[in-house]
mmCIF file with all atom_site columns, C-alpha atoms in Angstrom:
data_model
loop_
_atom_site.group_PDB
_atom_site.id
_atom_site.type_symbol
_atom_site.label_atom_id
_atom_site.label_alt_id
_atom_site.label_comp_id
_atom_site.label_asym_id
_atom_site.label_entity_id
_atom_site.label_seq_id
_atom_site.pdbx_PDB_ins_code
_atom_site.Cartn_x
_atom_site.Cartn_y
_atom_site.Cartn_z
_atom_site.occupancy
_atom_site.B_iso_or_equiv
_atom_site.pdbx_formal_charge
_atom_site.auth_seq_id
_atom_site.auth_comp_id
_atom_site.auth_asym_id
_atom_site.auth_atom_id
_atom_site.pdbx_PDB_model_num
ATOM 1  C CA . UNK A 1 1  ? 29.956 -52.402 -3.362  1.00 31.00 ? 81  UNK A CA 1
ATOM 2  C CA . UNK A 1 2  ? 27.863 -51.882 -6.440  1.00 43.00 ? 82  UNK A CA 1
ATOM 3  C CA . UNK A 1 3  ? 24.465 -53.609 -6.393  1.00 56.00 ? 83  UNK A CA 1
ATOM 4  C CA . UNK A 1 4  ? 24.916 -55.036 -9.906  1.00 74.00 ? 84  UNK A CA 1
ATOM 5  C CA . UNK A 1 5  ? 27.232 -57.469 -11.618 1.00 85.00 ? 85  UNK A CA 1
ATOM 6  C CA . UNK A 1 6  ? 27.791 -58.983 -15.056 1.00 88.00 ? 86  UNK A CA 1
ATOM 7  C CA . UNK A 1 7  ? 28.178 -62.771 -15.263 1.00 91.00 ? 87  UNK A CA 1
ATOM 8  C CA . UNK A 1 8  ? 28.312 -64.415 -18.663 1.00 92.00 ? 88  UNK A CA 1
ATOM 9  C CA . UNK A 1 9  ? 25.743 -62.531 -20.770 1.00 92.00 ? 89  UNK A CA 1
ATOM 10 C CA . UNK A 1 10 ? 23.586 -61.649 -17.759 1.00 94.00 ? 90  UNK A CA 1
ATOM 11 C CA . UNK A 1 11 ? 23.108 -58.433 -15.820 1.00 93.00 ? 91  UNK A CA 1
ATOM 12 C CA . UNK A 1 12 ? 22.422 -59.194 -12.196 1.00 92.00 ? 92  UNK A CA 1
ATOM 13 C CA . UNK A 1 13 ? 21.273 -56.707 -9.600  1.00 87.00 ? 93  UNK A CA 1
ATOM 14 C CA . UNK A 1 14 ? 18.662 -55.813 -7.049  1.00 80.00 ? 94  UNK A CA 1
ATOM 15 C CA . UNK A 1 15 ? 16.328 -52.986 -6.219  1.00 72.00 ? 95  UNK A CA 1
ATOM 16 C CA . UNK A 1 16 ? 16.305 -51.415 -2.804  1.00 64.00 ? 96  UNK A CA 1
ATOM 17 C CA . UNK A 1 17 ? 12.660 -51.063 -2.015  1.00 62.00 ? 97  UNK A CA 1
ATOM 18 C CA . UNK A 1 18 ? 11.859 -50.810 1.682   1.00 56.00 ? 98  UNK A CA 1
ATOM 19 C CA . UNK A 1 19 ? 9.234  -53.546 1.581   1.00 45.00 ? 99  UNK A CA 1
ATOM 20 C CA . UNK A 1 20 ? 11.720 -56.022 0.123   1.00 53.00 ? 100 UNK A CA 1
ATOM 21 C CA . UNK A 1 21 ? 14.743 -55.147 2.246   1.00 60.00 ? 101 UNK A CA 1
ATOM 22 C CA . UNK A 1 22 ? 14.341 -58.124 4.581   1.00 69.00 ? 102 UNK A CA 1
ATOM 23 C CA . UNK A 1 23 ? 14.078 -60.652 1.764   1.00 84.00 ? 103 UNK A CA 1
ATOM 24 C CA . UNK A 1 24 ? 17.232 -61.011 -0.347  1.00 89.00 ? 104 UNK A CA 1
ATOM 25 C CA . UNK A 1 25 ? 16.629 -61.374 -4.066  1.00 90.00 ? 105 UNK A CA 1
ATOM 26 C CA . UNK A 1 26 ? 18.291 -60.703 -7.399  1.00 91.00 ? 106 UNK A CA 1
ATOM 27 C CA . UNK A 1 27 ? 17.072 -59.610 -10.800 1.00 93.00 ? 107 UNK A CA 1
ATOM 28 C CA . UNK A 1 28 ? 18.832 -61.331 -13.683 1.00 95.00 ? 108 UNK A CA 1
ATOM 29 C CA . UNK A 1 29 ? 18.406 -60.504 -17.339 1.00 95.00 ? 109 UNK A CA 1
ATOM 30 C CA . UNK A 1 30 ? 19.805 -60.320 -20.838 1.00 95.00 ? 110 UNK A CA 1
ATOM 31 C CA . UNK A 1 31 ? 18.421 -59.347 -24.231 1.00 95.00 ? 111 UNK A CA 1
ATOM 32 C CA . UNK A 1 32 ? 16.144 -62.426 -24.198 1.00 95.00 ? 112 UNK A CA 1
ATOM 33 C CA . UNK A 1 33 ? 14.296 -61.609 -20.976 1.00 96.00 ? 113 UNK A CA 1
ATOM 34 C CA . UNK A 1 34 ? 14.598 -61.266 -17.225 1.00 96.00 ? 114 UNK A CA 1
ATOM 35 C CA . UNK A 1 35 ? 13.591 -62.909 -13.967 1.00 96.00 ? 115 UNK A CA 1
ATOM 36 C CA . UNK A 1 36 ? 13.584 -62.260 -10.247 1.00 94.00 ? 116 UNK A CA 1
ATOM 37 C CA . UNK A 1 37 ? 14.814 -64.924 -7.830  1.00 95.00 ? 117 UNK A CA 1
ATOM 38 C CA . UNK A 1 38 ? 14.560 -65.025 -4.061  1.00 95.00 ? 118 UNK A CA 1
ATOM 39 C CA . UNK A 1 39 ? 17.761 -66.120 -2.363  1.00 94.00 ? 119 UNK A CA 1
ATOM 40 C CA . UNK A 1 40 ? 18.334 -68.543 0.510   1.00 94.00 ? 120 UNK A CA 1
ATOM 41 C CA . UNK A 1 41 ? 16.841 -70.733 -0.823  1.00 95.00 ? 121 UNK A CA 1
ATOM 42 C CA . UNK A 1 42 ? 16.823 -69.876 -4.531  1.00 97.00 ? 122 UNK A CA 1
ATOM 43 C CA . UNK A 1 43 ? 13.209 -69.695 -5.709  1.00 97.00 ? 123 UNK A CA 1
ATOM 44 C CA . UNK A 1 44 ? 11.668 -68.085 -8.775  1.00 98.00 ? 124 UNK A CA 1
ATOM 45 C CA . UNK A 1 45 ? 9.667  -64.944 -7.928  1.00 95.00 ? 125 UNK A CA 1
ATOM 46 C CA . UNK A 1 46 ? 8.934  -63.549 -11.427 1.00 95.00 ? 126 UNK A CA 1
ATOM 47 C CA . UNK A 1 47 ? 9.703  -64.759 -14.943 1.00 98.00 ? 127 UNK A CA 1
ATOM 48 C CA . UNK A 1 48 ? 9.896  -62.654 -18.095 1.00 97.00 ? 128 UNK A CA 1
ATOM 49 C CA . UNK A 1 49 ? 12.231 -64.863 -20.151 1.00 97.00 ? 129 UNK A CA 1
ATOM 50 C CA . UNK A 1 50 ? 10.971 -65.914 -23.557 1.00 95.00 ? 130 UNK A CA 1
ATOM 51 C CA . UNK A 1 51 ? 11.816 -69.601 -23.132 1.00 97.00 ? 131 UNK A CA 1
ATOM 52 C CA . UNK A 1 52 ? 12.121 -72.227 -20.414 1.00 97.00 ? 132 UNK A CA 1
ATOM 53 C CA . UNK A 1 53 ? 15.690 -72.865 -21.590 1.00 97.00 ? 133 UNK A CA 1
ATOM 54 C CA . UNK A 1 54 ? 16.698 -69.248 -20.895 1.00 96.00 ? 134 UNK A CA 1
ATOM 55 C CA . UNK A 1 55 ? 15.022 -69.352 -17.488 1.00 98.00 ? 135 UNK A CA 1
ATOM 56 C CA . UNK A 1 56 ? 16.893 -72.543 -16.577 1.00 97.00 ? 136 UNK A CA 1
ATOM 57 C CA . UNK A 1 57 ? 20.233 -71.037 -17.639 1.00 97.00 ? 137 UNK A CA 1
ATOM 58 C CA . UNK A 1 58 ? 19.587 -67.910 -15.562 1.00 97.00 ? 138 UNK A CA 1
ATOM 59 C CA . UNK A 1 59 ? 18.535 -69.990 -12.565 1.00 98.00 ? 139 UNK A CA 1
ATOM 60 C CA . UNK A 1 60 ? 21.791 -71.965 -12.777 1.00 98.00 ? 140 UNK A CA 1
ATOM 61 C CA . UNK A 1 61 ? 23.788 -68.712 -12.602 1.00 97.00 ? 141 UNK A CA 1
ATOM 62 C CA . UNK A 1 62 ? 21.817 -67.620 -9.542  1.00 97.00 ? 142 UNK A CA 1
ATOM 63 C CA . UNK A 1 63 ? 22.366 -70.988 -7.857  1.00 97.00 ? 143 UNK A CA 1
ATOM 64 C CA . UNK A 1 64 ? 26.077 -71.020 -8.720  1.00 97.00 ? 144 UNK A CA 1
ATOM 65 C CA . UNK A 1 65 ? 26.636 -67.487 -7.370  1.00 96.00 ? 145 UNK A CA 1
ATOM 66 C CA . UNK A 1 66 ? 24.034 -67.424 -4.577  1.00 96.00 ? 146 UNK A CA 1
ATOM 67 C CA . UNK A 1 67 ? 26.611 -67.031 -1.797  1.00 96.00 ? 147 UNK A CA 1
ATOM 68 C CA . UNK A 1 68 ? 28.223 -64.055 -3.547  1.00 93.00 ? 148 UNK A CA 1
ATOM 69 C CA . UNK A 1 69 ? 24.816 -62.438 -4.206  1.00 92.00 ? 149 UNK A CA 1
ATOM 70 C CA . UNK A 1 70 ? 23.820 -62.845 -0.551  1.00 93.00 ? 150 UNK A CA 1
ATOM 71 C CA . UNK A 1 71 ? 27.059 -61.167 0.526   1.00 91.00 ? 151 UNK A CA 1
ATOM 72 C CA . UNK A 1 72 ? 26.466 -58.302 -1.962  1.00 87.00 ? 152 UNK A CA 1
ATOM 73 C CA . UNK A 1 73 ? 22.937 -57.883 -0.593  1.00 85.00 ? 153 UNK A CA 1
ATOM 74 C CA . UNK A 1 74 ? 24.049 -57.883 3.043   1.00 85.00 ? 154 UNK A CA 1
ATOM 75 C CA . UNK A 1 75 ? 26.967 -55.514 2.423   1.00 83.00 ? 155 UNK A CA 1
ATOM 76 C CA . UNK A 1 76 ? 24.858 -53.098 0.398   1.00 78.00 ? 156 UNK A CA 1
ATOM 77 C CA . UNK A 1 77 ? 21.987 -52.888 2.845   1.00 75.00 ? 157 UNK A CA 1
ATOM 78 C CA . UNK A 1 78 ? 24.251 -52.706 5.891   1.00 73.00 ? 158 UNK A CA 1
ATOM 79 C CA . UNK A 1 79 ? 26.043 -49.736 4.255   1.00 68.00 ? 159 UNK A CA 1
ATOM 80 C CA . UNK A 1 80 ? 22.751 -48.148 3.134   1.00 61.00 ? 160 UNK A CA 1
ATOM 81 C CA . UNK A 1 81 ? 21.249 -48.386 6.597   1.00 53.00 ? 161 UNK A CA 1
ATOM 82 C CA . UNK A 1 82 ? 24.418 -46.950 8.147   1.00 52.00 ? 162 UNK A CA 1
ATOM 83 C CA . UNK A 1 83 ? 24.330 -44.046 5.652   1.00 51.00 ? 163 UNK A CA 1
ATOM 84 C CA . UNK A 1 84 ? 20.642 -43.305 6.168   1.00 48.00 ? 164 UNK A CA 1
ATOM 85 C CA . UNK A 1 85 ? 20.996 -43.328 9.942   1.00 47.00 ? 165 UNK A CA 1
ATOM 86 C CA . UNK A 1 86 ? 24.091 -41.138 9.969   1.00 47.00 ? 166 UNK A CA 1
ATOM 87 C CA . UNK A 1 87 ? 22.777 -38.653 7.370   1.00 43.00 ? 167 UNK A CA 1
ATOM 88 C CA . UNK A 1 88 ? 19.090 -38.768 8.185   1.00 42.00 ? 168 UNK A CA 1
ATOM 89 C CA . UNK A 1 89 ? 18.240 -39.719 4.620   1.00 36.00 ? 169 UNK A CA 1
ATOM 90 C CA . UNK A 1 90 ? 16.021 -42.484 3.376   1.00 36.00 ? 170 UNK A CA 1
ATOM 91 C CA . UNK A 1 91 ? 17.104 -45.286 1.095   1.00 36.00 ? 171 UNK A CA 1
ATOM 92 C CA . UNK A 1 92 ? 16.841 -44.491 -2.564  1.00 36.00 ? 172 UNK A CA 1
ATOM 93 C CA . UNK A 1 93 ? 15.961 -46.865 -5.315  1.00 37.00 ? 173 UNK A CA 1
ATOM 94 C CA . UNK A 1 94 ? 18.723 -48.707 -7.109  1.00 35.00 ? 174 UNK A CA 1
ATOM 95 C CA . UNK A 1 95 ? 17.711 -48.846 -10.706 1.00 38.00 ? 175 UNK A CA 1
ATOM 96 C CA . UNK A 1 96 ? 18.254 -51.989 -12.695 1.00 38.00 ? 176 UNK A CA 1
ATOM 97 C CA . UNK A 1 97 ? 17.018 -52.490 -16.191 1.00 44.00 ? 177 UNK A CA 1
ATOM 98 C CA . UNK A 1 98 ? 16.931 -55.799 -17.931 1.00 41.00 ? 178 UNK A CA 1
#
């Protein structure tokens, strides 16, 4: 499964950095800014939106789709770990630009 998704006007994805692999999160952004939210429970990690209104709208999307994002995260990292163990390679970085 791809580690990114489009919902409404937002791009949603995550980065696979080893130090963050045990803590599910998503990056959500559009042309008016971006933010990072931890999942389970949903909590703001970083905010780069230009207004509180935009941040609140993005947070609502994350809350509404949290279960799907958690499944994407788990599926992606389970597959990545399987691949790295079977091929002896390390996890690469999934690029996401907001």
